[in-house]
Tab-separated table of C-alpha atoms in Angstrom:
chain	number	residue	atom	x	y	z
M	20	MET	CA	37.452	35.712	29.526
M	21	ALA	CA	33.973	34.929	28.713
M	22	SER	CA	32.615	32.807	31.323
M	23	VAL	CA	31.480	28.973	30.847
M	24	PRO	CA	28.051	28.561	29.875
M	25	ARG	CA	26.013	26.533	32.620
M	26	ILE	CA	23.503	24.182	31.021
M	27	GLY	CA	20.543	22.714	33.250
M	28	LEU	CA	19.948	18.942	32.912
M	29	ILE	CA	16.219	18.236	34.067
M	30	TYR	CA	15.822	14.348	34.563
M	31	ASP	CA	13.988	11.646	36.429
M	32	VAL	CA	15.734	8.841	37.706
M	33	PHE	CA	13.795	5.860	38.651
M	34	ASP	CA	13.269	7.094	42.207
M	35	ALA	CA	12.238	10.091	41.043
M	36	TYR	CA	8.171	9.762	42.338
M	37	GLU	CA	6.553	8.132	44.566
M	38	TRP	CA	3.855	5.442	43.165
M	39	SER	CA	0.554	4.371	44.645
M	40	ASP	CA	-0.477	0.560	44.615
M	41	GLY	CA	-2.918	0.987	42.188
M	42	ASP	CA	-0.297	2.176	39.323
M	43	PRO	CA	1.030	0.159	36.589
M	44	PRO	CA	3.764	-1.898	37.330
M	45	ASP	CA	5.811	-0.309	34.617
M	46	ALA	CA	4.751	3.531	35.955
M	47	ASP	CA	8.695	4.297	35.743
M	48	ALA	CA	9.895	2.654	33.020
M	49	GLU	CA	10.116	5.817	30.955
M	50	PHE	CA	12.518	7.045	33.674
M	51	GLU	CA	16.531	6.690	33.625
M	52	PRO	CA	19.667	5.012	35.636
M	53	ILE	CA	21.590	7.582	36.884
M	54	GLU	CA	24.285	6.832	34.589
M	55	THR	CA	22.548	8.278	31.746
M	56	VAL	CA	22.445	11.953	33.671
M	57	ASP	CA	26.252	10.987	33.926
M	58	ALA	CA	26.740	10.419	30.409
M	59	LEU	CA	25.224	13.695	29.598
M	60	ALA	CA	27.036	15.736	32.041
M	61	ASP	CA	30.121	14.398	30.638
M	62	ALA	CA	29.565	15.423	27.372
M	63	LEU	CA	28.603	18.937	28.459
M	64	ARG	CA	32.180	19.289	29.973
M	65	ARG	CA	33.053	17.765	26.568
M	66	CYS	CA	31.714	20.659	25.014
M	67	GLU	CA	33.449	23.276	27.081
M	68	THR	CA	30.283	24.088	28.875
M	69	GLU	CA	29.050	23.682	33.159
M	70	PRO	CA	26.289	20.915	33.539
M	71	VAL	CA	24.176	21.999	35.674
M	72	ARG	CA	22.173	19.491	37.541
M	73	VAL	CA	18.451	20.348	38.281
M	74	GLY	CA	16.368	17.193	38.440
M	75	THR	CA	13.000	16.764	37.877
M	76	THR	CA	10.153	19.269	36.702
M	77	ARG	CA	9.276	20.134	40.188
M	78	ASP	CA	12.659	20.704	41.198
M	79	LEU	CA	13.299	22.982	38.051
M	80	GLN	CA	9.935	24.937	39.245
M	81	GLN	CA	11.448	25.478	42.617
M	82	GLN	CA	14.928	26.439	41.710
M	83	LEU	CA	13.696	29.089	39.222
M	84	CYS	CA	11.650	30.349	41.894
M	85	GLU	CA	15.029	30.481	44.065
M	86	GLY	CA	16.502	32.168	41.076
M	87	LEU	CA	18.427	29.583	38.973
M	88	ALA	CA	20.383	30.848	36.431
M	89	LEU	CA	21.274	29.165	32.962
M	90	ASP	CA	22.616	29.830	29.773
M	91	ALA	CA	20.367	26.677	28.017
M	92	ALA	CA	18.782	23.764	29.327
M	93	ILE	CA	18.241	19.907	28.409
M	94	THR	CA	15.569	18.092	29.696
M	95	ILE	CA	15.231	14.403	29.432
M	96	ALA	CA	12.439	14.639	32.090
M	97	GLU	CA	9.291	12.471	31.099
M	98	GLY	CA	7.367	13.825	34.170
M	99	GLN	CA	4.270	12.198	35.642
M	100	GLY	CA	0.271	12.471	35.151
M	101	THR	CA	-1.106	13.927	32.382
M	102	ARG	CA	-0.494	13.532	28.185
M	103	ASN	CA	1.125	17.012	28.489
M	104	ARG	CA	3.725	15.596	31.095
M	105	GLU	CA	6.913	15.924	28.622
M	106	ALA	CA	6.039	19.413	28.269
M	107	HIS	CA	6.050	20.641	31.437
M	108	ALA	CA	9.491	20.801	31.546
M	109	PRO	CA	9.433	23.013	28.281
M	110	ILE	CA	7.189	25.772	29.015
M	111	LEU	CA	8.882	26.231	32.501
M	112	LEU	CA	11.900	26.972	30.260
M	113	GLU	CA	9.951	29.255	27.999
M	114	LEU	CA	8.546	31.255	30.616
M	115	ALA	CA	11.738	31.889	32.249
M	116	GLY	CA	13.525	32.750	28.815
M	117	ILE	CA	15.801	29.774	28.793
M	118	PRO	CA	16.664	28.510	25.435
M	119	GLN	CA	15.898	24.408	25.179
M	120	TRP	CA	18.140	21.887	23.810
M	121	GLY	CA	15.555	19.433	22.125
M	122	SER	CA	11.900	19.356	20.742
M	123	ASP	CA	9.704	22.195	22.349
M	124	ALA	CA	6.522	21.549	24.245
M	125	LEU	CA	4.044	21.225	21.072
M	126	THR	CA	6.017	18.598	19.619
M	127	LEU	CA	6.508	16.647	22.818
M	128	SER	CA	3.352	16.742	23.573
M	129	ILE	CA	2.097	15.643	20.126
M	130	THR	CA	4.373	12.936	19.681
M	131	LEU	CA	3.240	11.474	23.121
M	132	ASP	CA	0.085	11.011	21.234
M	133	LYS	CA	-0.005	7.979	19.560
M	134	ALA	CA	-3.227	8.558	17.254
M	135	CYS	CA	-2.274	12.208	16.761
M	136	THR	CA	1.233	11.336	15.631
M	137	LYS	CA	0.040	9.044	12.701
M	138	ASP	CA	-2.496	11.603	11.121
M	139	LEU	CA	0.244	13.788	10.793
M	140	ALA	CA	2.808	10.924	9.333
M	141	VAL	CA	-0.058	10.225	6.560
M	142	GLN	CA	-0.231	13.566	6.043
M	143	ALA	CA	3.434	13.638	5.420
M	144	GLY	CA	3.316	11.000	2.870
M	145	VAL	CA	4.696	8.192	5.418
M	146	GLN	CA	3.173	4.610	5.310
M	147	THR	CA	1.977	3.573	9.103
M	148	PRO	CA	-0.270	0.681	9.936
M	149	ALA	CA	-4.224	0.865	9.795
M	150	TRP	CA	-5.354	2.437	13.089
M	151	THR	CA	-8.337	3.426	15.073
M	152	VAL	CA	-8.506	4.299	19.024
M	153	PHE	CA	-10.718	2.623	21.700
M	154	SER	CA	-12.014	4.233	24.958
M	155	GLU	CA	-13.566	1.244	26.468
M	156	ALA	CA	-14.104	-2.521	25.747
M	157	SER	CA	-17.396	-2.012	24.833
M	158	GLU	CA	-16.994	-0.162	21.835
M	159	VAL	CA	-15.012	-2.775	20.318
M	160	THR	CA	-16.805	-5.220	17.780
M	161	ALA	CA	-15.932	-6.522	14.139
M	162	SER	CA	-17.358	-3.706	12.493
M	163	ALA	CA	-15.197	-1.375	13.998
M	164	LEU	CA	-11.831	-3.067	13.520
M	165	PRO	CA	-8.910	-0.758	11.476
M	166	ALA	CA	-7.771	-3.815	9.992
M	167	ASP	CA	-7.846	-7.681	9.671
M	168	PHE	CA	-5.850	-9.637	12.478
M	169	PRO	CA	-3.689	-9.873	14.028
M	170	LEU	CA	-4.016	-6.467	15.429
M	171	PHE	CA	-1.783	-4.931	18.358
M	172	VAL	CA	-3.213	-2.624	21.012
M	173	LYS	CA	-0.804	-0.031	23.290
M	174	PRO	CA	-1.934	2.476	25.280
M	175	ARG	CA	-2.227	6.018	23.390
M	176	TYR	CA	-0.166	8.327	25.613
M	177	GLU	CA	2.908	5.887	26.721
M	178	GLY	CA	6.301	5.293	25.836
M	179	THR	CA	9.129	3.017	26.244
M	180	SER	CA	6.563	0.114	25.385
M	181	LYS	CA	4.445	0.602	28.428
M	182	GLY	CA	1.708	-1.737	28.655
M	183	ILE	CA	2.779	-4.238	26.330
M	184	LEU	CA	2.502	-8.013	26.872
M	185	PRO	CA	2.424	-10.404	24.594
M	186	ALA	CA	-1.291	-10.753	24.575
M	187	SER	CA	-1.419	-7.240	23.172
M	188	LYS	CA	-0.810	-8.973	19.887
M	189	VAL	CA	-4.788	-10.481	19.099
M	190	THR	CA	-6.116	-12.548	16.783
M	191	SER	CA	-9.944	-12.380	17.709
M	192	VAL	CA	-12.137	-9.905	18.980
M	193	GLU	CA	-12.753	-11.423	22.109
M	194	ALA	CA	-9.189	-11.381	22.434
M	195	LEU	CA	-9.190	-7.458	21.485
M	196	ARG	CA	-11.670	-6.553	24.230
M	197	GLN	CA	-9.920	-8.383	27.001
M	198	GLU	CA	-6.816	-6.308	26.050
M	199	VAL	CA	-8.527	-2.861	25.770
M	200	GLU	CA	-9.926	-3.544	29.013
M	201	ARG	CA	-6.907	-4.432	30.948
M	202	GLN	CA	-5.123	-1.492	29.136
M	203	THR	CA	-7.713	1.091	29.429
M	204	HIS	CA	-8.281	0.063	33.232
M	205	LEU	CA	-4.433	0.237	33.899
M	206	TYR	CA	-3.355	3.072	32.221
M	207	GLN	CA	-6.724	5.377	32.819
M	208	GLN	CA	-6.384	6.375	28.927
M	209	ASP	CA	-7.762	5.483	25.365
M	210	VAL	CA	-5.502	2.590	23.330
M	211	LEU	CA	-4.666	2.749	20.162
M	212	VAL	CA	-5.216	-0.524	17.722
M	213	GLU	CA	-3.432	-0.856	14.657
M	214	ALA	CA	-2.495	-3.470	12.048
M	215	PHE	CA	0.488	-5.786	12.995
M	216	VAL	CA	2.939	-5.883	10.523
M	217	ASN	CA	4.941	-8.631	10.400
M	218	GLY	CA	7.216	-10.629	7.948
M	219	GLY	CA	10.347	-8.255	7.308
M	220	GLY	CA	11.646	-7.055	10.690
M	221	GLU	CA	11.798	-4.018	13.216
M	222	PHE	CA	14.113	-1.311	12.749
M	223	THR	CA	14.914	1.665	14.477
M	224	VAL	CA	16.506	5.226	13.011
M	225	ALA	CA	17.502	7.753	15.113
M	226	VAL	CA	17.916	11.270	13.723
M	227	VAL	CA	19.956	14.371	14.869
M	228	GLY	CA	20.358	18.125	14.236
M	229	ASN	CA	18.800	20.597	12.116
M	230	ASP	CA	19.178	22.157	8.847
M	231	PRO	CA	19.214	19.823	7.815
M	232	PRO	CA	18.840	16.753	10.089
M	233	GLU	CA	20.872	13.611	9.156
M	234	ALA	CA	19.407	9.984	9.725
M	235	LEU	CA	22.254	7.795	11.364
M	236	PRO	CA	22.802	4.141	10.387
M	237	ALA	CA	19.030	1.888	10.960
M	238	LEU	CA	19.348	-0.455	13.902
M	239	GLN	CA	17.567	-3.779	13.482
M	240	ARG	CA	15.805	-4.930	16.259
M	241	ALA	CA	15.279	-8.401	17.608
M	242	VAL	CA	12.056	-9.955	18.230
M	243	GLU	CA	10.439	-12.679	20.065
M	244	PRO	CA	9.503	-15.650	17.992
M	245	THR	CA	6.307	-16.985	19.078
M	246	THR	CA	4.588	-13.552	19.027
M	247	GLY	CA	6.927	-11.152	16.645
M	248	ILE	CA	6.822	-8.732	19.165
M	249	GLY	CA	10.213	-6.670	19.390
M	250	VAL	CA	12.151	-7.945	22.536
M	251	HIS	CA	13.047	-4.576	23.550
M	252	ALA	CA	9.256	-3.989	24.147
M	253	LEU	CA	8.990	-6.799	26.405
M	254	GLU	CA	12.129	-7.185	28.303
M	255	ARG	CA	11.135	-2.965	29.787
M	256	ARG	CA	11.062	-2.034	33.170
M	257	GLY	CA	8.241	-3.582	35.312
M	258	GLY	CA	7.377	-5.790	32.385
M	259	PRO	CA	7.464	-9.594	32.358
M	260	ASP	CA	10.052	-10.860	34.694
M	261	ARG	CA	11.750	-13.875	32.384
M	262	ALA	CA	13.824	-14.514	29.973
M	263	TRP	CA	12.908	-14.289	25.994
M	264	SER	CA	14.129	-16.131	23.235
M	265	TYR	CA	15.879	-13.946	20.628
M	266	ALA	CA	15.122	-14.037	16.352
M	267	ILE	CA	16.389	-11.640	13.846
M	268	GLU	CA	13.611	-11.427	11.266
M	269	GLY	CA	14.148	-9.786	7.677
M	270	THR	CA	17.408	-8.227	6.319
M	271	LEU	CA	18.486	-4.608	6.290
M	272	SER	CA	19.327	-4.265	2.602
M	273	ALA	CA	21.144	-0.900	1.432
M	274	ALA	CA	17.706	0.233	-0.341
M	275	LEU	CA	15.588	-0.659	2.888
M	276	GLU	CA	18.027	1.230	4.746
M	277	ALA	CA	17.855	4.228	2.334
M	278	GLN	CA	13.887	4.062	2.584
M	279	LEU	CA	13.962	3.844	6.448
M	280	ALA	CA	16.326	7.018	6.659
M	281	HIS	CA	13.996	9.102	3.946
M	282	ASP	CA	10.364	8.386	6.022
M	283	ALA	CA	12.251	8.956	9.534
M	284	LEU	CA	13.922	12.811	7.967
M	285	ARG	CA	9.940	13.014	6.937
M	286	ILE	CA	8.630	12.663	10.129
M	287	TYR	CA	10.780	14.325	12.279
M	288	GLN	CA	10.726	17.293	9.941
M	289	LYS	CA	6.380	16.885	9.767
M	290	LEU	CA	6.612	17.003	13.466
M	291	GLU	CA	9.097	20.018	13.824
M	292	CYS	CA	11.610	18.045	16.407
M	293	ARG	CA	14.825	19.531	16.736
M	294	ASP	CA	18.415	17.917	17.900
M	295	VAL	CA	17.189	14.499	18.183
M	296	ALA	CA	14.738	11.690	17.679
M	297	ARG	CA	14.428	8.016	17.390
M	298	ILE	CA	11.931	6.681	15.126
M	299	ASP	CA	10.892	3.349	15.294
M	300	PHE	CA	9.598	1.153	11.997
M	301	ARG	CA	8.144	-2.685	11.290
M	302	VAL	CA	8.708	-4.070	7.779
M	303	ASP	CA	6.254	-6.156	6.131
M	304	ALA	CA	7.047	-9.536	4.052
M	305	GLU	CA	7.254	-7.527	0.935
M	306	GLY	CA	9.880	-5.151	1.947
M	307	THR	CA	7.509	-2.068	2.744
M	308	PRO	CA	8.179	-0.255	5.812
M	309	PHE	CA	5.611	1.302	7.896
M	310	PHE	CA	6.365	3.668	10.814
M	311	LEU	CA	4.844	2.857	14.137
M	312	GLU	CA	5.754	6.014	16.391
M	313	ILE	CA	8.491	8.728	17.273
M	314	ASN	CA	10.643	9.870	20.483
M	315	PRO	CA	12.090	12.661	20.697
M	316	LEU	CA	12.935	12.343	24.335
M	317	PRO	CA	15.008	9.033	23.622
M	318	THR	CA	17.461	7.131	26.483
M	319	PHE	CA	20.857	8.557	26.054
M	320	ALA	CA	21.822	5.627	28.517
M	321	PRO	CA	25.318	3.886	28.166
M	322	ASP	CA	23.680	0.921	26.941
M	323	GLY	CA	20.936	2.389	24.835
M	324	THR	CA	20.460	3.248	21.100
M	325	PHE	CA	23.095	6.026	20.740
M	326	ALA	CA	25.706	3.774	22.503
M	327	ILE	CA	25.090	1.270	19.909
M	328	ILE	CA	25.124	3.715	16.940
M	329	ALA	CA	28.656	5.121	18.364
M	330	GLU	CA	29.854	1.821	18.115
M	331	LEU	CA	28.604	1.108	14.936
M	332	MET	CA	30.295	4.287	13.664
M	333	ASN	CA	33.331	3.841	15.614
M	334	ARG	CA	33.137	6.233	17.801
M	335	SER	CA	33.345	6.640	21.564
M	336	TYR	CA	30.219	7.168	23.345
M	337	PRO	CA	31.246	10.214	25.170
M	338	ASP	CA	32.604	12.051	22.125
M	339	PHE	CA	29.554	10.735	19.730
M	340	LEU	CA	27.165	12.102	22.487
M	341	ALA	CA	28.878	15.202	22.888
M	342	ASP	CA	28.526	15.609	19.215
M	343	VAL	CA	25.161	15.492	19.114
M	344	LEU	CA	24.681	17.832	22.464
M	345	ALA	CA	27.069	20.218	20.609
M	346	ARG	CA	24.597	20.623	17.241
M	347	GLY	CA	21.870	21.970	19.270
M	348	LEU	CA	23.992	23.911	21.738
M	349	ARG	CA	25.169	25.980	18.482
M	350	ARG	CA	21.202	25.999	17.510
M	351	LEU	CA	20.786	28.073	20.662
M	352	GLN	CA	24.032	29.997	19.931
M	353	VAL	CA	25.590	28.751	23.179
M	354	LEU	CA	28.986	27.201	21.318
M	355	PRO	CA	29.866	29.490	18.277
M	356	SER	CA	29.220	28.025	15.230
M	357	ILE	CA	32.663	25.702	14.729
M	358	SER	CA	33.607	24.298	18.089
M	359	ALA	CA	37.422	24.556	19.129
M	360	ASN	CA	36.786	21.505	20.603
M	361	PRO	CA	38.719	18.490	18.821
M	362	ALA	CA	36.166	15.796	20.148
M	363	ILE	CA	33.133	17.205	18.721
M	364	GLU	CA	34.313	17.811	15.249
M	365	GLN	CA	35.472	14.359	15.032
């Protein structure tokens, strides 16, 4: 009898790293609750594989030195430190000859860089808000602005809406200068400043699979009515500790959803994503979508985007997640082309 494939899980949970007093309050916002790891392990068992909980990238490095044997691995580890942090685990797996589910190191590094990603989006024919990059507040002048106010400021190499406050939407040169100073000082990196798209709502599209990839039903996000900023960005771990008001802006028509899916698939393929990604958009008052950013390491938390999509598709989340994982495991030839597991075929 053939042995059960061993699939490693590389991940960061909230207490995975020690942080210093000078680190941002949302330094661990990209990390996961242990429930996410539990959900992935359960899904892997439904795929008739054996989940192996490895832990962080540092744990992976140590265990590889000790002879860790895996048939494949799934990494959701965000890492710590440099703009290449999401690529650390994939590089170790590549060096060890272990097939990896999900996007490779190059794609993960590029997509963490918001400016590089927007350059490639433009090449792919996908509209994105006009933008520029500032390294320090002294560079901010009226002639250096990428568009008319309002503008939006965010760290260049962060995910999970890290750094976003109501003050990140600015309406004057002085306010922009202050926000650039705050973010560059706190996160020790460049910031991206882009036109703030408003009037038609905020949406996210999940894409799964390969050859061809599939865009799943779009989700409309609530916005904070005073600023128009997505509530999810303000409610992140380590963000402002307060209750936010909600508003739904714009309408998700069939035509808009089709355009969102089209643009999401174009950017997914342009960036050579594999197996899964989540793509975020804002829509203007005329109904035109603008690409914001892409996350090929989206959360699989039981209360996150993919769990909501499973509910919209009338699927149980464990079976739905098993299906998503199985597509990539088939790509790696860890699973047969057609699984014998009815939960995956559904």
